[in-house]
XYZ file of C-alpha atoms in Angstrom:
343
model
C -20.088 -16.144 -24.434
C -18.416 -14.081 -21.733
C -20.419 -11.638 -19.913
C -18.595 -8.272 -19.953
C -20.370 -7.159 -16.719
C -18.182 -9.704 -14.933
C -14.933 -8.394 -13.107
C -12.457 -10.076 -10.907
C -10.331 -8.189 -8.141
C -7.223 -10.087 -6.839
C -5.893 -8.879 -3.583
C -2.084 -9.259 -3.708
C -0.818 -6.818 -0.997
C -0.229 -9.271 1.929
C 3.243 -10.002 3.492
C 2.809 -13.728 3.908
C 4.386 -13.875 7.549
C 3.499 -17.441 8.028
C 5.945 -18.466 5.245
C 8.866 -17.057 6.843
C 11.872 -17.454 5.959
C 10.922 -18.154 2.266
C 8.360 -15.471 2.224
C 9.654 -11.996 3.178
C 8.139 -8.565 3.294
C 10.060 -7.788 0.023
C 8.904 -10.997 -1.713
C 5.881 -12.518 -0.168
C 4.168 -15.928 -0.939
C 1.816 -14.835 -3.520
C 4.907 -14.095 -5.741
C 6.492 -17.594 -5.056
C 6.101 -20.869 -6.740
C 5.662 -22.599 -3.459
C 4.278 -25.900 -4.820
C 6.836 -26.186 -7.659
C 4.300 -26.012 -10.305
C 6.233 -23.707 -12.677
C 3.816 -20.811 -11.775
C 3.545 -18.448 -8.769
C 0.357 -18.494 -6.832
C -0.504 -14.940 -8.274
C -0.047 -16.211 -11.775
C -2.259 -19.220 -11.145
C -4.943 -16.989 -9.621
C -4.914 -14.548 -12.603
C -5.122 -17.441 -15.086
C -7.861 -19.007 -13.252
C -10.070 -15.973 -13.970
C -9.171 -15.577 -17.691
C -11.938 -17.971 -19.001
C -14.699 -16.122 -17.137
C -13.567 -12.371 -17.111
C -12.252 -10.510 -20.018
C -8.530 -9.720 -19.498
C -9.336 -5.949 -19.089
C -11.832 -6.727 -16.429
C -9.203 -8.346 -14.081
C -7.823 -5.851 -11.515
C -5.076 -6.464 -9.031
C -4.766 -4.586 -5.881
C -1.302 -4.466 -4.237
C 1.100 -2.367 -2.080
C 3.598 0.047 -3.572
C 6.399 -2.317 -2.655
C 5.187 -4.889 -5.102
C 4.382 -3.023 -8.239
C 7.457 -4.338 -10.072
C 6.807 -7.933 -8.989
C 3.263 -7.784 -10.353
C 4.253 -6.373 -13.618
C 7.075 -8.953 -14.017
C 4.630 -11.778 -13.326
C 1.487 -10.508 -15.074
C 3.243 -8.482 -17.982
C 0.062 -7.754 -20.056
C -1.711 -5.879 -17.148
C -2.498 -2.400 -18.163
C -1.512 0.371 -15.656
C -5.202 1.141 -14.860
C -5.740 -2.404 -13.836
C -3.208 -2.283 -10.982
C -4.431 -0.510 -7.889
C -1.656 0.672 -5.645
C -2.350 1.054 -1.889
C 0.080 3.455 -0.256
C -0.259 1.631 3.185
C -1.836 -1.622 4.443
C -5.261 -1.226 5.679
C -6.810 -4.681 5.693
C -9.377 -5.933 3.412
C -12.334 -3.372 3.610
C -10.421 -0.342 2.279
C -8.870 -2.398 -0.537
C -12.387 -3.775 -1.561
C -13.862 -0.361 -1.439
C -11.158 1.110 -3.698
C -11.337 -1.722 -6.215
C -15.152 -1.725 -6.436
C -15.319 2.088 -6.794
C -12.633 1.941 -9.589
C -14.701 -0.712 -11.503
C -17.982 1.106 -10.932
C -16.466 4.265 -12.761
C -16.274 2.269 -15.784
C -19.406 -0.022 -15.176
C -21.990 0.703 -12.469
C -23.756 -2.585 -13.421
C -20.583 -4.609 -12.613
C -20.784 -8.109 -10.908
C -17.562 -8.465 -9.033
C -15.667 -11.246 -7.541
C -12.933 -10.507 -5.012
C -10.253 -13.204 -4.392
C -7.079 -13.665 -2.506
C -3.944 -14.035 -4.631
C -2.347 -16.872 -2.622
C -4.773 -19.702 -2.472
C -4.659 -22.934 -4.425
C -7.579 -24.502 -6.156
C -7.223 -27.872 -7.734
C -10.581 -28.268 -9.597
C -10.589 -25.048 -11.662
C -13.322 -26.090 -13.939
C -15.600 -26.707 -10.893
C -14.456 -23.334 -9.362
C -15.389 -21.512 -12.609
C -18.616 -23.238 -12.908
C -19.614 -22.200 -9.339
C -18.352 -18.600 -9.913
C -20.389 -18.282 -13.216
C -23.549 -19.340 -11.504
C -22.694 -17.124 -8.560
C -22.167 -13.989 -11.006
C -25.654 -14.964 -12.457
C -27.088 -14.981 -8.895
C -25.784 -11.623 -7.791
C -26.908 -9.977 -10.987
C -30.560 -10.825 -10.042
C -30.452 -10.466 -6.243
C -29.529 -7.735 -3.830
C -27.113 -9.714 -1.727
C -23.488 -10.403 -0.816
C -22.154 -13.882 -1.545
C -19.258 -15.744 -0.191
C -17.820 -19.257 -1.303
C -17.863 -21.737 1.740
C -15.657 -24.742 1.567
C -16.909 -28.041 2.981
C -14.620 -28.736 5.887
C -12.429 -31.844 5.893
C -10.981 -31.621 9.389
C -11.603 -29.559 12.463
C -9.140 -26.821 11.602
C -8.647 -23.975 14.101
C -6.880 -21.605 11.514
C -9.952 -20.872 9.553
C -13.157 -18.880 9.907
C -16.444 -20.848 9.839
C -19.806 -19.910 8.322
C -23.064 -21.425 9.637
C -25.832 -21.446 7.065
C -29.685 -22.375 6.948
C -29.709 -25.919 6.144
C -33.305 -25.903 5.076
C -32.465 -23.393 2.328
C -32.871 -25.491 -0.946
C -31.593 -22.851 -3.304
C -27.974 -22.726 -4.866
C -26.918 -20.007 -2.346
C -27.892 -20.477 1.342
C -28.714 -18.006 3.761
C -25.956 -17.250 6.253
C -26.571 -17.467 10.037
C -23.366 -16.846 11.715
C -19.695 -16.115 11.126
C -17.114 -17.528 13.577
C -13.374 -16.623 13.551
C -10.776 -19.202 14.369
C -12.654 -21.363 16.888
C -10.975 -23.605 19.544
C -10.420 -27.293 18.735
C -13.614 -28.502 20.618
C -15.808 -25.915 18.946
C -14.300 -26.703 15.509
C -15.215 -30.363 16.211
C -18.699 -29.569 17.252
C -19.080 -27.345 14.057
C -18.086 -30.234 11.784
C -20.337 -32.786 13.540
C -23.263 -30.561 13.070
C -22.933 -30.446 9.364
C -24.175 -26.690 9.251
C -20.784 -25.089 8.942
C -18.365 -24.357 6.038
C -14.889 -22.812 5.885
C -14.783 -19.251 4.966
C -12.614 -19.107 1.841
C -12.466 -15.403 1.816
C -13.752 -15.150 -1.743
C -16.655 -12.617 -2.240
C -19.112 -12.002 -4.993
C -21.614 -9.203 -5.376
C -23.144 -6.677 -7.689
C -21.695 -3.295 -7.227
C -25.032 -1.779 -6.066
C -25.185 -4.362 -3.252
C -21.731 -3.728 -1.888
C -22.089 0.052 -2.215
C -25.344 -0.131 -0.057
C -23.406 -2.191 2.435
C -20.535 0.273 2.711
C -23.089 3.220 3.038
C -24.838 1.412 5.888
C -21.928 -0.224 7.880
C -18.909 1.905 7.015
C -20.360 5.151 6.030
C -16.992 6.849 6.732
C -15.362 4.867 4.172
C -18.094 5.768 1.571
C -17.747 9.453 2.455
C -13.864 9.224 1.655
C -14.773 7.699 -1.764
C -17.541 10.174 -2.531
C -15.363 12.039 -5.102
C -13.975 8.827 -6.672
C -15.581 9.502 -10.089
C -13.693 12.869 -10.592
C -10.391 11.289 -9.481
C -10.018 7.573 -10.539
C -8.661 7.081 -13.991
C -7.090 10.561 -13.970
C -3.643 11.868 -13.093
C -5.038 12.803 -9.698
C -5.735 9.190 -8.690
C -2.426 8.671 -6.822
C -2.970 11.870 -4.623
C -6.634 11.136 -4.044
C -5.930 7.543 -2.853
C -3.129 8.682 -0.661
C -5.432 11.280 0.989
C -8.102 8.482 1.394
C -5.645 5.973 3.002
C -4.346 8.542 5.422
C -7.805 8.717 6.938
C -9.246 5.288 6.358
C -10.279 2.771 9.101
C -7.973 -0.318 9.233
C -10.598 -3.014 9.194
C -11.447 -6.403 7.609
C -14.363 -6.747 5.276
C -15.573 -9.936 7.165
C -15.715 -7.931 10.466
C -17.049 -4.653 9.076
C -19.628 -5.755 6.518
C -20.181 -9.583 6.162
C -20.753 -10.368 9.804
C -23.241 -7.417 10.119
C -25.186 -7.579 6.847
C -28.606 -9.448 6.754
C -28.405 -10.255 3.076
C -25.315 -12.538 3.027
C -25.541 -15.925 1.229
C -22.951 -18.701 1.050
C -22.365 -21.184 -1.727
C -21.220 -24.638 -0.386
C -18.284 -25.446 -2.674
C -16.069 -28.382 -3.267
C -13.342 -27.501 -5.778
C -10.189 -28.699 -3.910
C -9.262 -25.481 -1.980
C -6.276 -24.659 0.183
C -5.284 -21.333 1.484
C -1.713 -22.554 1.350
C -1.421 -20.878 4.765
C 1.357 -22.855 6.464
C 4.209 -25.222 5.616
C 2.248 -28.004 6.831
C -0.519 -27.206 4.275
C 2.134 -27.095 1.484
C 3.377 -30.443 2.681
C -0.243 -31.875 2.368
C -0.576 -30.400 -1.246
C 3.037 -31.237 -2.485
C 4.123 -34.462 -4.378
C 5.877 -36.759 -1.999
C 8.474 -39.633 -2.311
C 7.692 -43.078 -1.212
C 8.801 -42.098 2.367
C 6.465 -39.135 2.459
C 9.124 -36.528 1.829
C 7.995 -33.373 0.058
C 10.969 -31.738 -1.733
C 11.187 -28.535 -3.408
C 14.831 -28.375 -4.653
C 16.995 -29.867 -7.248
C 19.772 -31.392 -5.331
C 18.320 -32.734 -2.136
C 19.504 -36.185 -0.899
C 17.637 -37.952 1.834
C 18.964 -41.256 3.302
C 16.863 -42.423 6.298
C 14.304 -39.579 6.632
C 10.553 -39.593 6.294
C 7.616 -37.277 6.234
C 9.580 -34.111 5.900
C 8.973 -30.877 4.105
C 12.174 -29.667 2.428
C 12.773 -26.462 0.452
C 16.221 -25.686 -0.692
C 17.880 -23.395 -3.353
C 18.161 -24.977 -6.809
C 22.005 -24.889 -7.000
C 22.625 -26.259 -3.427
C 23.321 -29.656 -2.373
C 21.325 -30.609 0.911
C 21.981 -34.029 2.485
C 19.592 -35.143 5.246
C 19.720 -38.367 7.281
C 17.626 -39.417 10.230
C 14.987 -36.736 10.211
C 11.354 -37.380 10.677
C 8.385 -34.934 10.476
C 10.541 -31.872 10.019
C 10.458 -28.625 8.070
C 13.752 -27.800 6.614
C 13.454 -24.397 4.861
C 16.763 -23.058 3.332
C 17.076 -19.619 1.698
C 20.025 -17.554 0.736
C 20.370 -16.017 4.262
C 18.200 -18.041 6.617
C 18.058 -21.842 7.386
C 15.013 -22.862 9.536
C 14.844 -26.478 10.814
C 11.754 -27.155 13.052
C 9.459 -30.050 13.814
C 6.396 -29.827 11.549
C 3.962 -29.631 14.376
C 5.792 -26.647 15.870
C 5.580 -24.417 12.902
C 2.571 -22.284 14.108
C 4.592 -21.095 17.037
């Protein structure tokens, strides 16, 4: 049966800049159906947690600009389950707010924190690992992250090195490395000791509270009156005051890289951060010439290995293009070689 101490926090406040022009500040990628599955990335993420967390235990953190989008896409979310950040302050403040809010209801909470815009293909395997991780953090004073076995020397991801001799389910972390050069990424993969950092975290509230008290005491102090303000009409003003003073810093940098009780679970559940058009191309269904098409009326004559996104009602005719991204929206058309998109 479902453990009512298990909670999920979905971070849905990002602006998805690498998906321009499809993803805009007013409608970023977590609210789009980028892979043509019939569900947006946020909807997929929310549904992924329903079998392991009670619906009332799933919280979404987002920016003021996206409140209506979240309610439109997750209509059964209660007002108290939507945490609204007045400004973007990176992941540490967002995690502090969400964990404090959950702890007001349940100080024994085990909490998973997940981005809203990742794709996971083997959801049963994902839930199996998360269930075991919840069990692990409820019995150990530690911070856990899910590490993905790397399939290529990608320079766009963070890497986690772990103690290979550790035979337990969760391995002790040695080092974190942000976005290495290609040579270093190749060396990491050859060594077999490194995993990609998925940005998915699991812990018990007491462990994350200790970590904030120790490594970000200024954030802990700002939230010291949380219990009197959260779940009351004063919450909005309280959070605005907190966010006006809070440090803009990532959780990885502020806490995970400094703590000595961090563990990683090597995971294989078909993960992609859907970070770029090239990664969407990798994940998308393709025709026999390798074209990935998201659009109802796209006609390709002699073209191969292209990523094409077009509005449903627009006829798009392509001839003679190879290895291109063609991204068409109502007001912007972008045509670039696939290998140039990072620029």
